[in-house]
């Protein structure tokens, strides 16, 4: 899996692995570790916590990193884009909403715009609005996603936006996934779940521990944790996380009144301070089966690369063609 495509020179990568901009999880240390190992680390600008973003950009220092934002949240705090651009990131990734308002600012700064999409139609819109790279994200992903599966979405997006480079995301956490993504026409993969429990990740220690023996069978997409956190997400995107007691209990309640919602939000806030994974969301995807130990980001990336090399050089013949 040599980094020899136009995408790799555009983003300065030698390994086709991009760290997903996980809100409050992918900070400066994790992003710079992934970049130092040859991939590309993206800091998770998420919902726009300015102090958090400044601190994590400081932590990354002069490292070759990029920054990701949630587009609809950035609409409310567009100055955060200027803050990120001042640090001369090597890319900006936008997901979940129109990029029309931001594309020319990013382009004028000479920085590649990566847009993460969940449908073929949105991939075409993103290209028309100025995306230099498309991430096709399947519903297997941790965190927010749409409803299409990675294996059918990626080649459809590759065909629709060619020659714009496409990155595959959603359910990819080892070398088998990377090799498969390359076969589908992707030039790299973008991984969140694979790095969630990395040593440099800012996820709560209890949340990291909860992923180590969890199965993708225990993940579900829902809007419940957005309500608990007070976020109003557009309905086409829901977030995948481990099922827990809080979610089961509140999901069973039909038509939550505003008083009950306040109670739910208070219960959720309290759990964040205690790190109670029976209540707080552990946003990981179906690939959580493949996360079995807390490793360094470098070890994770090297393992994915080595496995993919083995798969691609030794893959079995399909037998005689018809
Ligand atoms: C904990 C977590 C937080 C995430 N936060 C964001 C985010 O703030 N912005 C974003 O564009 N994507 C976010 N994502 C989705 C990722 O960008 C990516 O699509 C996903 O992690 C890929 O699937 P995987 O988890 O199977 O690797 C998040 C994912 C996770 C696991």
Short mmCIF file of N, CA and C in Angstrom, two decimals, residues 234-320:
data_model
loop_
_atom_site.label_atom_id
_atom_site.label_comp_id
_atom_site.label_asym_id
_atom_site.label_seq_id
_atom_site.Cartn_x
_atom_site.Cartn_y
_atom_site.Cartn_z
N UNK A 234 -29.69 17.97 12.24
CA UNK A 234 -30.60 17.68 11.13
C UNK A 234 -30.95 16.18 11.16
N UNK A 235 -32.21 15.83 10.90
CA UNK A 235 -32.68 14.46 11.16
C UNK A 235 -32.04 13.38 10.30
N UNK A 236 -31.42 13.75 9.17
CA UNK A 236 -30.85 12.70 8.30
C UNK A 236 -29.58 12.08 8.88
N UNK A 237 -29.03 12.67 9.94
CA UNK A 237 -27.82 12.13 10.55
C UNK A 237 -28.08 11.75 12.00
N UNK A 238 -27.78 10.49 12.33
CA UNK A 238 -27.87 10.04 13.72
C UNK A 238 -26.52 9.49 14.13
N UNK A 239 -26.32 9.33 15.43
CA UNK A 239 -24.99 8.95 15.92
C UNK A 239 -24.95 7.50 16.40
N UNK A 240 -23.90 6.80 15.97
CA UNK A 240 -23.72 5.40 16.41
C UNK A 240 -22.87 5.37 17.67
N UNK A 241 -23.34 4.62 18.65
CA UNK A 241 -22.61 4.48 19.92
C UNK A 241 -22.92 3.11 20.50
N UNK A 242 -22.19 2.76 21.58
CA UNK A 242 -22.51 1.52 22.29
C UNK A 242 -23.87 1.70 22.98
N UNK A 243 -24.70 0.68 22.92
CA UNK A 243 -25.99 0.72 23.65
C UNK A 243 -25.67 0.71 25.14
N UNK A 244 -26.36 1.53 25.92
CA UNK A 244 -26.18 1.47 27.38
C UNK A 244 -27.52 1.64 28.10
N UNK A 245 -27.48 1.57 29.42
CA UNK A 245 -28.73 1.59 30.22
C UNK A 245 -29.50 2.89 30.02
N UNK A 246 -28.78 4.02 30.03
CA UNK A 246 -29.40 5.33 29.86
C UNK A 246 -30.22 5.37 28.56
N UNK A 247 -29.58 4.88 27.51
CA UNK A 247 -30.23 4.92 26.20
C UNK A 247 -31.46 4.02 26.16
N UNK A 248 -31.34 2.84 26.74
CA UNK A 248 -32.48 1.90 26.74
C UNK A 248 -33.64 2.50 27.50
N UNK A 249 -33.33 3.07 28.66
CA UNK A 249 -34.38 3.61 29.54
C UNK A 249 -35.10 4.79 28.88
N UNK A 250 -34.34 5.76 28.37
CA UNK A 250 -34.97 6.96 27.81
C UNK A 250 -35.60 6.69 26.45
N UNK A 251 -35.05 5.75 25.69
CA UNK A 251 -35.64 5.45 24.37
C UNK A 251 -37.01 4.81 24.53
N UNK A 252 -37.22 4.16 25.66
CA UNK A 252 -38.50 3.48 25.89
C UNK A 252 -39.61 4.48 26.20
N UNK A 253 -39.22 5.71 26.50
CA UNK A 253 -40.21 6.72 26.89
C UNK A 253 -40.70 7.46 25.64
N UNK A 254 -41.96 7.34 25.34
CA UNK A 254 -42.51 8.01 24.13
C UNK A 254 -42.83 9.46 24.45
N UNK A 255 -42.54 10.37 23.52
CA UNK A 255 -42.91 11.78 23.65
C UNK A 255 -42.39 12.42 24.93
N UNK A 256 -41.10 12.65 25.01
CA UNK A 256 -40.49 13.20 26.24
C UNK A 256 -40.88 14.68 26.41
N UNK A 257 -41.48 15.01 27.53
CA UNK A 257 -41.92 16.40 27.81
C UNK A 257 -40.70 17.27 28.08
N UNK A 258 -40.88 18.60 28.08
CA UNK A 258 -39.72 19.47 28.27
C UNK A 258 -39.16 19.33 29.69
N UNK A 259 -40.01 19.05 30.67
CA UNK A 259 -39.51 18.82 32.04
C UNK A 259 -38.65 17.56 32.10
N UNK A 260 -39.16 16.52 31.44
CA UNK A 260 -38.41 15.25 31.43
C UNK A 260 -37.10 15.41 30.66
N UNK A 261 -37.14 16.23 29.61
CA UNK A 261 -35.91 16.46 28.82
C UNK A 261 -34.85 17.13 29.69
N UNK A 262 -35.27 18.10 30.50
CA UNK A 262 -34.33 18.78 31.40
C UNK A 262 -33.70 17.78 32.36
N UNK A 263 -34.52 16.89 32.86
CA UNK A 263 -34.05 15.87 33.80
C UNK A 263 -33.03 14.96 33.10
N UNK A 264 -33.38 14.58 31.86
CA UNK A 264 -32.48 13.71 31.08
C UNK A 264 -31.13 14.40 30.87
N UNK A 265 -31.17 15.68 30.54
CA UNK A 265 -29.93 16.40 30.25
C UNK A 265 -29.08 16.56 31.51
N UNK A 266 -29.75 16.74 32.65
CA UNK A 266 -29.02 16.89 33.91
C UNK A 266 -28.34 15.56 34.28
N UNK A 267 -29.10 14.47 34.10
CA UNK A 267 -28.55 13.14 34.37
C UNK A 267 -27.31 12.90 33.49
N UNK A 268 -27.42 13.32 32.23
CA UNK A 268 -26.32 13.11 31.29
C UNK A 268 -25.09 13.93 31.69
N UNK A 269 -25.33 15.22 32.02
CA UNK A 269 -24.20 16.10 32.42
C UNK A 269 -23.46 15.53 33.62
N UNK A 270 -24.23 15.01 34.60
CA UNK A 270 -23.60 14.45 35.80
C UNK A 270 -22.70 13.27 35.45
N UNK A 271 -23.16 12.45 34.51
CA UNK A 271 -22.39 11.26 34.14
C UNK A 271 -21.06 11.63 33.49
N UNK A 272 -21.02 12.79 32.82
CA UNK A 272 -19.78 13.19 32.16
C UNK A 272 -18.70 13.46 33.20
N UNK A 273 -19.10 13.96 34.37
CA UNK A 273 -18.09 14.26 35.40
C UNK A 273 -17.62 12.98 36.09
N UNK A 274 -18.51 11.98 36.18
CA UNK A 274 -18.09 10.75 36.87
C UNK A 274 -17.53 9.72 35.88
N UNK A 275 -17.77 9.92 34.59
CA UNK A 275 -17.27 8.96 33.60
C UNK A 275 -18.05 7.65 33.64
N UNK A 276 -19.36 7.76 33.90
CA UNK A 276 -20.21 6.57 33.99
C UNK A 276 -20.66 6.14 32.59
N UNK A 277 -20.11 5.03 32.10
CA UNK A 277 -20.43 4.60 30.72
C UNK A 277 -21.80 3.91 30.63
N UNK A 278 -22.45 3.72 31.77
CA UNK A 278 -23.84 3.25 31.75
C UNK A 278 -24.77 4.38 31.32
N UNK A 279 -24.24 5.60 31.40
CA UNK A 279 -25.04 6.77 31.02
C UNK A 279 -24.44 7.51 29.83
N UNK A 280 -23.15 7.83 29.90
CA UNK A 280 -22.60 8.67 28.81
C UNK A 280 -22.39 7.85 27.53
N UNK A 281 -22.41 8.56 26.42
CA UNK A 281 -22.28 7.89 25.13
C UNK A 281 -20.83 7.50 24.86
N UNK A 282 -20.65 6.29 24.36
CA UNK A 282 -19.34 5.88 23.85
C UNK A 282 -19.53 5.76 22.34
N UNK A 283 -19.13 6.82 21.62
CA UNK A 283 -19.39 6.90 20.18
C UNK A 283 -18.37 6.08 19.39
N UNK A 284 -18.66 4.83 19.17
CA UNK A 284 -17.80 4.00 18.31
C UNK A 284 -18.69 3.26 17.32
N UNK A 285 -18.06 2.75 16.26
CA UNK A 285 -18.81 2.12 15.18
C UNK A 285 -18.73 0.61 15.20
N UNK A 286 -19.24 0.02 14.13
CA UNK A 286 -19.32 -1.44 14.05
C UNK A 286 -17.95 -2.11 14.07
N UNK A 287 -16.91 -1.35 13.71
CA UNK A 287 -15.55 -1.93 13.69
C UNK A 287 -14.96 -2.06 15.09
N UNK A 288 -15.75 -1.78 16.12
CA UNK A 288 -15.21 -1.85 17.49
C UNK A 288 -14.76 -3.27 17.84
N UNK A 289 -15.27 -4.28 17.14
CA UNK A 289 -14.78 -5.65 17.33
C UNK A 289 -13.27 -5.75 17.14
N UNK A 290 -12.75 -4.89 16.27
CA UNK A 290 -11.33 -4.97 15.89
C UNK A 290 -10.43 -4.16 16.83
N UNK A 291 -11.03 -3.47 17.80
CA UNK A 291 -10.25 -2.68 18.77
C UNK A 291 -10.13 -3.51 20.04
N UNK A 292 -8.92 -4.03 20.29
CA UNK A 292 -8.81 -4.97 21.39
C UNK A 292 -7.82 -4.58 22.46
N UNK A 293 -7.04 -3.52 22.21
CA UNK A 293 -6.10 -3.09 23.25
C UNK A 293 -5.81 -1.61 23.07
N UNK A 294 -5.30 -1.02 24.16
CA UNK A 294 -4.96 0.39 24.09
C UNK A 294 -3.53 0.49 23.59
N UNK A 295 -3.38 0.90 22.32
CA UNK A 295 -2.04 0.96 21.71
C UNK A 295 -1.71 2.42 21.40
N UNK A 296 -0.46 2.67 21.02
CA UNK A 296 -0.12 4.01 20.54
C UNK A 296 -0.67 4.17 19.12
N UNK A 297 -0.86 5.43 18.72
CA UNK A 297 -1.37 5.70 17.37
C UNK A 297 -0.41 5.13 16.32
N UNK A 298 0.89 5.24 16.60
CA UNK A 298 1.89 4.71 15.65
C UNK A 298 1.72 3.20 15.47
N UNK A 299 1.53 2.49 16.59
CA UNK A 299 1.38 1.03 16.51
C UNK A 299 0.12 0.67 15.72
N UNK A 300 -0.95 1.41 15.95
CA UNK A 300 -2.22 1.13 15.23
C UNK A 300 -2.01 1.33 13.73
N UNK A 301 -1.40 2.45 13.37
CA UNK A 301 -1.21 2.74 11.94
C UNK A 301 -0.29 1.71 11.29
N UNK A 302 0.80 1.37 11.98
CA UNK A 302 1.73 0.38 11.40
C UNK A 302 1.04 -0.98 11.24
N UNK A 303 0.21 -1.34 12.22
CA UNK A 303 -0.49 -2.63 12.13
C UNK A 303 -1.43 -2.63 10.92
N UNK A 304 -2.19 -1.56 10.75
CA UNK A 304 -3.11 -1.48 9.61
C UNK A 304 -2.33 -1.58 8.30
N UNK A 305 -1.22 -0.85 8.20
CA UNK A 305 -0.42 -0.84 6.97
C UNK A 305 0.18 -2.22 6.68
N UNK A 306 0.75 -2.85 7.74
CA UNK A 306 1.39 -4.15 7.52
C UNK A 306 0.38 -5.20 7.09
N UNK A 307 -0.78 -5.19 7.76
CA UNK A 307 -1.84 -6.16 7.39
C UNK A 307 -2.29 -5.95 5.95
N UNK A 308 -2.44 -4.69 5.56
CA UNK A 308 -2.91 -4.41 4.20
C UNK A 308 -1.88 -4.88 3.17
N UNK A 309 -0.60 -4.64 3.47
CA UNK A 309 0.48 -5.11 2.57
C UNK A 309 0.37 -6.62 2.37
N UNK A 310 0.21 -7.35 3.48
CA UNK A 310 0.13 -8.82 3.40
C UNK A 310 -1.07 -9.23 2.57
N UNK A 311 -2.23 -8.61 2.84
CA UNK A 311 -3.45 -8.98 2.13
C UNK A 311 -3.31 -8.73 0.63
N UNK A 312 -2.74 -7.56 0.29
CA UNK A 312 -2.70 -7.18 -1.13
C UNK A 312 -1.65 -7.97 -1.90
N UNK A 313 -0.55 -8.38 -1.19
CA UNK A 313 0.47 -9.11 -1.93
C UNK A 313 0.15 -10.60 -1.99
N UNK A 314 -0.64 -11.11 -1.03
CA UNK A 314 -0.87 -12.55 -0.99
C UNK A 314 -2.30 -12.96 -1.23
N UNK A 315 -3.11 -12.06 -1.83
CA UNK A 315 -4.54 -12.41 -1.93
C UNK A 315 -4.76 -13.58 -2.87
N UNK A 316 -5.75 -14.38 -2.47
CA UNK A 316 -6.01 -15.62 -3.19
C UNK A 316 -6.59 -15.36 -4.57
N UNK A 317 -6.20 -16.22 -5.49
CA UNK A 317 -6.76 -16.11 -6.83
C UNK A 317 -8.24 -16.51 -6.80
N UNK A 318 -9.03 -15.94 -7.68
CA UNK A 318 -10.47 -16.28 -7.72
C UNK A 318 -10.72 -17.53 -8.56
N UNK A 319 -9.65 -18.11 -9.12
CA UNK A 319 -9.83 -19.25 -10.01
C UNK A 319 -10.03 -18.78 -11.44
N UNK A 320 -10.34 -19.72 -12.30
CA UNK A 320 -10.46 -19.37 -13.73
C UNK A 320 -11.62 -18.43 -13.95
#
